mmCIF file of C-alpha atoms in Angstrom:
data_model
loop_
_atom_site.group_PDB
_atom_site.id
_atom_site.type_symbol
_atom_site.label_atom_id
_atom_site.label_comp_id
_atom_site.label_asym_id
_atom_site.label_seq_id
_atom_site.Cartn_x
_atom_site.Cartn_y
_atom_site.Cartn_z
ATOM 1 C CA MET Y 283 81.308 19.873 -4.530
ATOM 2 C CA SER Y 284 78.212 17.074 -4.989
ATOM 3 C CA TYR Y 285 76.290 17.138 -8.242
ATOM 4 C CA ILE Y 286 72.711 15.977 -8.821
ATOM 5 C CA SER Y 287 72.189 13.845 -12.190
ATOM 6 C CA VAL Y 288 68.967 15.548 -14.289
ATOM 7 C CA ALA Y 289 66.864 15.227 -17.256
ATOM 8 C CA GLU Y 290 64.144 17.201 -19.201
ATOM 9 C CA GLU Y 291 61.898 13.761 -19.688
ATOM 10 C CA GLU Y 292 62.385 10.034 -18.633
ATOM 11 C CA GLY Y 293 64.996 8.784 -21.214
ATOM 12 C CA GLY Y 294 66.727 11.695 -21.490
ATOM 13 C CA GLU Y 295 70.058 12.745 -21.848
ATOM 14 C CA PRO Y 296 71.394 13.314 -17.888
ATOM 15 C CA ILE Y 297 72.518 16.670 -17.275
ATOM 16 C CA GLU Y 298 74.491 17.280 -13.297
ATOM 17 C CA LEU Y 299 73.513 20.222 -10.993
ATOM 18 C CA PRO Y 300 75.565 21.176 -8.300
ATOM 19 C CA ALA Y 301 74.116 20.625 -5.449
ATOM 20 C CA GLU Y 302 74.628 22.773 -2.281
ATOM 21 C CA ASP Y 303 76.754 22.815 1.741
ATOM 22 C CA ASP Y 304 73.940 21.288 2.947
ATOM 23 C CA GLY Y 305 72.728 18.637 0.489
ATOM 24 C CA THR Y 306 69.449 20.574 -0.763
ATOM 25 C CA VAL Y 307 69.519 21.878 -5.005
ATOM 26 C CA LEU Y 308 68.326 25.340 -5.274
ATOM 27 C CA LEU Y 309 65.174 25.772 -7.405
ATOM 28 C CA SER Y 310 66.849 28.408 -8.990
ATOM 29 C CA THR Y 311 70.019 25.939 -10.142
ATOM 30 C CA LEU Y 312 67.129 23.666 -11.851
ATOM 31 C CA ALA Y 313 65.191 26.298 -13.562
ATOM 32 C CA ALA Y 314 68.599 28.195 -15.096
ATOM 33 C CA GLN Y 315 69.135 24.930 -17.322
ATOM 34 C CA PHE Y 316 65.471 23.545 -16.887
ATOM 35 C CA PRO Y 317 63.176 26.978 -17.722
ATOM 36 C CA GLY Y 318 59.866 26.490 -16.071
ATOM 37 C CA ALA Y 319 60.872 23.409 -14.668
ATOM 38 C CA CYS Y 320 58.928 23.537 -10.719
ATOM 39 C CA GLY Y 321 60.278 20.033 -9.085
ATOM 40 C CA LEU Y 322 61.596 17.142 -9.542
ATOM 41 C CA LYS Y 323 61.069 13.497 -9.302
ATOM 42 C CA PHE Y 324 62.286 10.099 -9.846
ATOM 43 C CA ARG Y 325 61.438 6.064 -10.342
ATOM 44 C CA ASN Y 326 60.923 4.436 -7.068
ATOM 45 C CA PRO Y 327 63.574 1.598 -7.621
ATOM 46 C CA GLU Y 328 61.411 -1.470 -6.172
ATOM 47 C CA THR Y 329 57.998 -0.341 -7.330
ATOM 48 C CA ARG Y 330 58.242 1.559 -10.336
ATOM 49 C CA ALA Y 331 56.094 4.353 -9.524
ATOM 50 C CA TRP Y 332 57.032 8.392 -9.611
ATOM 51 C CA ARG Y 333 58.347 9.909 -6.016
ATOM 52 C CA GLY Y 334 58.486 13.425 -5.735
ATOM 53 C CA VAL Y 335 61.262 15.434 -4.236
ATOM 54 C CA ARG Y 336 60.506 17.529 -1.377
ATOM 55 C CA LEU Y 337 60.619 21.731 -1.935
ATOM 56 C CA ALA Y 338 60.509 23.861 0.666
ATOM 57 C CA ASP Y 339 61.476 27.787 0.735
ATOM 58 C CA GLY Y 340 62.796 27.313 -2.990
ATOM 59 C CA ARG Y 341 65.457 24.407 -1.854
ATOM 60 C CA LEU Y 342 64.873 21.374 -3.448
ATOM 61 C CA PHE Y 343 65.640 18.745 -0.114
ATOM 62 C CA PRO Y 344 67.623 15.097 -0.997
ATOM 63 C CA PRO Y 345 65.250 11.948 -0.682
ATOM 64 C CA ALA Y 346 65.776 10.449 3.283
ATOM 65 C CA ASP Y 347 66.241 6.794 2.408
ATOM 66 C CA THR Y 348 68.388 6.989 -1.129
ATOM 67 C CA GLY Y 349 69.647 10.719 -1.041
ATOM 68 C CA TRP Y 350 70.672 12.128 -4.555
ATOM 69 C CA ALA Y 351 73.509 9.378 -4.997
ATOM 70 C CA ASN Y 352 72.341 6.628 -7.930
ATOM 71 C CA ASN Y 353 68.804 8.050 -9.015
ATOM 72 C CA ILE Y 354 68.457 10.242 -12.822
ATOM 73 C CA PHE Y 355 65.590 12.960 -11.722
ATOM 74 C CA VAL Y 356 63.523 13.788 -13.964
ATOM 75 C CA CYS Y 357 61.979 17.395 -14.343
ATOM 76 C CA VAL Y 358 58.382 18.030 -13.199
ATOM 77 C CA LEU Y 359 56.860 21.114 -15.285
ATOM 78 C CA PRO Y 360 53.774 23.255 -14.092
ATOM 79 C CA LYS Y 361 50.106 21.769 -15.600
ATOM 80 C CA GLY Y 362 49.896 22.081 -19.527
ATOM 81 C CA GLY Y 363 53.945 22.572 -19.576
ATOM 82 C CA GLU Y 364 54.291 20.204 -21.123
ATOM 83 C CA TYR Y 365 56.142 21.967 -24.102
ATOM 84 C CA ASP Y 366 59.293 22.123 -22.938
ATOM 85 C CA LEU Y 367 62.928 22.854 -24.565
ATOM 86 C CA THR Y 368 63.419 20.237 -26.901
ATOM 87 C CA ASP Y 369 59.543 21.277 -28.689
ATOM 88 C CA LYS Y 370 60.887 24.886 -28.362
ATOM 89 C CA ARG Y 371 63.987 24.325 -30.514
ATOM 90 C CA LYS Y 372 62.261 21.736 -33.194
ATOM 91 C CA SER Y 373 59.774 24.624 -33.873
ATOM 92 C CA GLU Y 374 62.861 27.540 -34.428
ATOM 93 C CA GLU Y 375 64.084 25.555 -36.661
ATOM 94 C CA ALA Y 376 60.444 25.035 -38.502
ATOM 95 C CA GLY Y 377 60.074 28.161 -38.196
ATOM 96 C CA ASP Y 378 57.915 28.729 -35.380
ATOM 97 C CA PRO Y 379 59.881 30.395 -32.703
ATOM 98 C CA SER Y 380 57.217 30.661 -30.936
ATOM 99 C CA GLY Y 381 55.872 27.147 -30.587
ATOM 100 C CA LEU Y 382 52.170 28.631 -31.340
ATOM 101 C CA ALA Y 383 51.985 25.038 -33.317
ATOM 102 C CA LYS Y 384 53.104 23.008 -31.229
ATOM 103 C CA ASN Y 385 51.862 24.463 -28.483
ATOM 104 C CA LYS Y 386 48.081 23.802 -29.991
ATOM 105 C CA ARG Y 387 48.633 20.412 -31.036
ATOM 106 C CA ILE Y 388 49.857 19.238 -27.166
ATOM 107 C CA GLU Y 389 46.768 20.904 -25.934
ATOM 108 C CA LYS Y 390 44.118 18.889 -29.188
ATOM 109 C CA ASN Y 391 46.568 15.820 -27.448
ATOM 110 C CA LYS Y 392 46.264 16.113 -24.161
ATOM 111 C CA CYS Y 393 45.718 12.900 -21.600
ATOM 112 C CA SER Y 394 42.537 13.194 -19.856
ATOM 113 C CA ASP Y 395 41.463 10.610 -16.712
ATOM 114 C CA LEU Y 396 39.050 8.239 -18.572
ATOM 115 C CA ILE Y 397 36.598 6.120 -17.140
ATOM 116 C CA VAL Y 398 35.895 3.152 -16.580
ATOM 117 C CA LEU Y 399 32.356 1.674 -16.936
ATOM 118 C CA GLY Y 400 30.831 -1.821 -16.051
ATOM 119 C CA LEU Y 401 33.530 -3.405 -14.032
ATOM 120 C CA PRO Y 402 33.108 -6.355 -12.141
ATOM 121 C CA TRP Y 403 32.209 -5.975 -8.438
ATOM 122 C CA LYS Y 404 35.644 -7.888 -7.569
ATOM 123 C CA THR Y 405 38.199 -5.578 -9.720
ATOM 124 C CA THR Y 406 40.344 -4.546 -7.483
ATOM 125 C CA GLU Y 407 42.640 -1.114 -8.002
ATOM 126 C CA GLN Y 408 45.578 -3.388 -8.876
ATOM 127 C CA GLU Y 409 43.438 -5.828 -11.367
ATOM 128 C CA LEU Y 410 42.673 -2.837 -13.601
ATOM 129 C CA ARG Y 411 45.732 -1.445 -13.277
ATOM 130 C CA GLU Y 412 47.102 -4.826 -14.980
ATOM 131 C CA TYR Y 413 45.033 -5.210 -17.718
ATOM 132 C CA PHE Y 414 45.146 -1.018 -19.028
ATOM 133 C CA GLU Y 415 49.283 -1.521 -18.733
ATOM 134 C CA PRO Y 416 49.680 -3.042 -22.345
ATOM 135 C CA PHE Y 417 48.149 -0.177 -23.686
ATOM 136 C CA GLY Y 418 50.857 2.137 -22.139
ATOM 137 C CA GLU Y 419 52.480 3.602 -18.863
ATOM 138 C CA VAL Y 420 49.637 3.859 -16.387
ATOM 139 C CA LEU Y 421 49.566 7.392 -14.337
ATOM 140 C CA MET Y 422 46.685 6.206 -11.850
ATOM 141 C CA ALA Y 423 44.185 3.238 -11.481
ATOM 142 C CA GLN Y 424 41.360 3.738 -9.438
ATOM 143 C CA VAL Y 425 38.382 1.603 -8.254
ATOM 144 C CA LYS Y 426 35.187 4.176 -6.810
ATOM 145 C CA LYS Y 427 33.856 2.346 -3.517
ATOM 146 C CA ASP Y 428 31.227 3.028 -1.376
ATOM 147 C CA ILE Y 429 32.020 5.648 1.613
ATOM 148 C CA LYS Y 430 30.140 3.472 3.963
ATOM 149 C CA THR Y 431 30.418 -0.587 3.065
ATOM 150 C CA GLY Y 432 33.327 -0.347 0.873
ATOM 151 C CA GLN Y 433 32.281 -2.225 -1.637
ATOM 152 C CA SER Y 434 32.955 -1.583 -5.435
ATOM 153 C CA LYS Y 435 30.562 1.381 -7.462
ATOM 154 C CA GLY Y 436 31.350 -1.183 -10.684
ATOM 155 C CA PHE Y 437 33.476 1.633 -12.274
ATOM 156 C CA GLY Y 438 36.589 3.638 -12.105
ATOM 157 C CA PHE Y 439 39.378 5.909 -13.464
ATOM 158 C CA ILE Y 440 42.442 5.155 -15.020
ATOM 159 C CA ARG Y 441 45.247 7.717 -16.468
ATOM 160 C CA PHE Y 442 47.840 7.290 -18.800
ATOM 161 C CA SER Y 443 51.477 8.983 -19.921
ATOM 162 C CA SER Y 444 50.469 9.121 -23.620
ATOM 163 C CA TYR Y 445 48.294 10.395 -25.709
ATOM 164 C CA GLU Y 446 48.512 7.161 -27.944
ATOM 165 C CA SER Y 447 47.775 4.875 -25.287
ATOM 166 C CA GLN Y 448 44.826 6.792 -24.560
ATOM 167 C CA MET Y 449 43.526 6.635 -28.184
ATOM 168 C CA ARG Y 450 44.574 2.926 -28.194
ATOM 169 C CA VAL Y 451 42.095 2.327 -25.221
ATOM 170 C CA LEU Y 452 38.862 4.496 -26.384
ATOM 171 C CA ALA Y 453 39.051 2.740 -29.476
ATOM 172 C CA GLN Y 454 37.587 -0.535 -28.324
ATOM 173 C CA ARG Y 455 35.976 -2.226 -25.593
ATOM 174 C CA HIS Y 456 37.507 -4.390 -22.962
ATOM 175 C CA MET Y 457 36.408 -7.459 -21.668
ATOM 176 C CA ILE Y 458 38.241 -7.201 -17.657
ATOM 177 C CA ASP Y 459 37.579 -10.165 -15.424
ATOM 178 C CA GLY Y 460 35.143 -11.723 -17.869
ATOM 179 C CA ARG Y 461 33.054 -8.549 -18.351
ATOM 180 C CA TRP Y 462 32.962 -6.111 -21.070
ATOM 181 C CA CYS Y 463 33.397 -2.686 -19.559
ATOM 182 C CA ASP Y 464 33.766 0.573 -21.834
ATOM 183 C CA VAL Y 465 35.930 3.504 -21.538
ATOM 184 C CA LYS Y 466 35.239 6.851 -22.326
ATOM 185 C CA ILE Y 467 35.793 10.336 -21.280
ATOM 186 C CA PRO Y 468 34.076 11.417 -18.366
ATOM 187 C CA ASN Y 469 31.454 14.060 -18.542
ATOM 188 C CA SER Y 470 31.243 14.658 -22.626
ATOM 189 C CA LYS Y 471 29.016 12.827 -24.923
ATOM 190 C CA GLU Y 472 30.707 9.828 -26.237
ATOM 191 C CA GLY Y 473 33.733 11.094 -25.115
ATOM 192 C CA GLN Y 474 35.071 13.877 -27.247
ATOM 193 C CA VAL Y 475 37.735 11.291 -28.836
ATOM 194 C CA GLN Y 476 34.815 9.720 -30.221
ATOM 195 C CA GLN Y 477 33.653 12.558 -31.568
ATOM 196 C CA VAL Y 478 35.499 11.840 -34.558
ATOM 197 C CA PRO Y 479 34.491 8.801 -36.707
ATOM 198 C CA CYS Y 480 37.925 6.088 -36.537
ATOM 199 C CA LYS Y 481 35.726 3.791 -38.865
ATOM 200 C CA VAL Y 482 35.367 3.640 -42.083
ATOM 201 C CA PHE Y 483 33.018 1.307 -44.127
ATOM 202 C CA VAL Y 484 34.664 -0.376 -46.758
ATOM 203 C CA GLY Y 485 32.442 -1.785 -49.626
ATOM 204 C CA ARG Y 486 32.586 -4.177 -52.932
ATOM 205 C CA CYS Y 487 34.415 -6.247 -50.770
ATOM 206 C CA THR Y 488 34.371 -10.020 -52.730
ATOM 207 C CA GLU Y 489 34.578 -13.146 -50.445
ATOM 208 C CA ASP Y 490 38.036 -13.909 -51.102
ATOM 209 C CA MET Y 491 39.318 -11.171 -48.704
ATOM 210 C CA THR Y 492 40.132 -11.636 -44.825
ATOM 211 C CA ALA Y 493 40.788 -9.568 -41.901
ATOM 212 C CA ASP Y 494 44.426 -10.017 -42.679
ATOM 213 C CA ASP Y 495 44.013 -8.249 -46.074
ATOM 214 C CA LEU Y 496 42.268 -5.771 -45.541
ATOM 215 C CA LYS Y 497 44.876 -4.758 -42.344
ATOM 216 C CA ASP Y 498 47.529 -5.388 -44.541
ATOM 217 C CA TYR Y 499 45.922 -2.684 -46.921
ATOM 218 C CA PHE Y 500 45.053 -0.367 -44.640
ATOM 219 C CA SER Y 501 47.851 -0.386 -41.955
ATOM 220 C CA LYS Y 502 49.954 1.517 -44.503
ATOM 221 C CA PHE Y 503 47.851 4.543 -44.155
ATOM 222 C CA GLY Y 504 47.418 4.337 -40.697
ATOM 223 C CA GLU Y 505 47.495 2.112 -37.526
ATOM 224 C CA VAL Y 506 44.335 -0.425 -37.676
ATOM 225 C CA THR Y 507 42.736 -1.279 -34.598
ATOM 226 C CA ASP Y 508 40.127 -2.829 -35.629
ATOM 227 C CA VAL Y 509 38.987 -5.149 -38.954
ATOM 228 C CA PHE Y 510 34.758 -6.198 -39.074
ATOM 229 C CA ILE Y 511 33.511 -8.453 -41.725
ATOM 230 C CA PRO Y 512 29.657 -9.374 -40.912
ATOM 231 C CA LYS Y 513 28.816 -13.214 -41.169
ATOM 232 C CA PRO Y 514 27.195 -14.245 -43.273
ATOM 233 C CA PHE Y 515 29.380 -12.484 -45.633
ATOM 234 C CA ARG Y 516 27.312 -9.355 -47.345
ATOM 235 C CA ALA Y 517 30.264 -7.747 -49.032
ATOM 236 C CA PHE Y 518 31.774 -5.208 -47.313
ATOM 237 C CA ALA Y 519 34.060 -3.980 -44.318
ATOM 238 C CA PHE Y 520 34.578 -1.419 -41.215
ATOM 239 C CA ILE Y 521 38.413 -0.556 -40.932
ATOM 240 C CA THR Y 522 38.789 1.352 -37.248
ATOM 241 C CA PHE Y 523 41.702 3.351 -36.842
ATOM 242 C CA LEU Y 524 43.937 4.638 -34.233
ATOM 243 C CA ASP Y 525 44.164 8.197 -35.646
ATOM 244 C CA PRO Y 526 40.645 9.560 -36.790
ATOM 245 C CA GLU Y 527 42.182 12.370 -39.223
ATOM 246 C CA VAL Y 528 43.653 8.776 -41.006
ATOM 247 C CA ALA Y 529 39.984 7.913 -41.499
ATOM 248 C CA GLN Y 530 38.694 10.736 -42.453
ATOM 249 C CA SER Y 531 41.494 11.127 -44.809
ATOM 250 C CA LEU Y 532 40.571 7.945 -46.651
ATOM 251 C CA CYS Y 533 36.499 8.777 -47.092
ATOM 252 C CA GLY Y 534 35.450 8.647 -50.394
ATOM 253 C CA GLU Y 535 38.485 7.717 -51.527
ATOM 254 C CA ASP Y 536 38.759 4.637 -54.390
ATOM 255 C CA HIS Y 537 41.141 1.756 -53.111
ATOM 256 C CA ILE Y 538 42.334 -1.585 -54.966
ATOM 257 C CA VAL Y 539 42.202 -4.527 -52.733
ATOM 258 C CA LYS Y 540 43.715 -7.719 -54.461
ATOM 259 C CA GLY Y 541 42.986 -6.508 -57.299
ATOM 260 C CA VAL Y 542 39.226 -5.634 -56.615
ATOM 261 C CA SER Y 543 38.497 -1.317 -56.132
#
């Protein structure tokens, strides 16, 4: 009997599942170890893109070119199925056997397709992907083109695998191929994420306070994405946080930076 290695998520500890005599793996075998799983995927070793495993009549078929060997396959969950067994165990330990609190947090922090506005005409999909990859894993990068001419329409779409990457990208403007571009959540007024202020006003600043001084101080509350000190000096500054909840929690509080309140 042969076995294949399957992990609940990328980087997770794999479990070996038995294959049938014809080389296929029963979906019921997968679901017995990973409840809710509806398929498998794996990384193309050359492009690092995800590849799906063919499913037919309740059987998962080995990839035609590589087979089951030398790959660790990752479970595919239905959309909205990010709530996995690990989360369930953590919820039970925390006294929330239903996992409702975790589900609500995941639903709130769900990744969305993001629209990139103001793209230069020359920007390709590969260049768009390469620009945003330093922020996190990019699942999709698309430049919208005119059907007849094939020319870019000046905007595109991206999607990240993590909510933190999405938040970091939404918190700032982007210089792509020499042009400032805006990233937003489509079909929303300025994007739902940005409806909650991420920026904090800091008053009574002194001239010897630098952007690094302010960033070092406020970073202990959460990740700081930007520090703005107007020039000429006007005794105030703005601190932008990645997490809007951190920004809200600091509003109205008194802080001492370099001995000044």
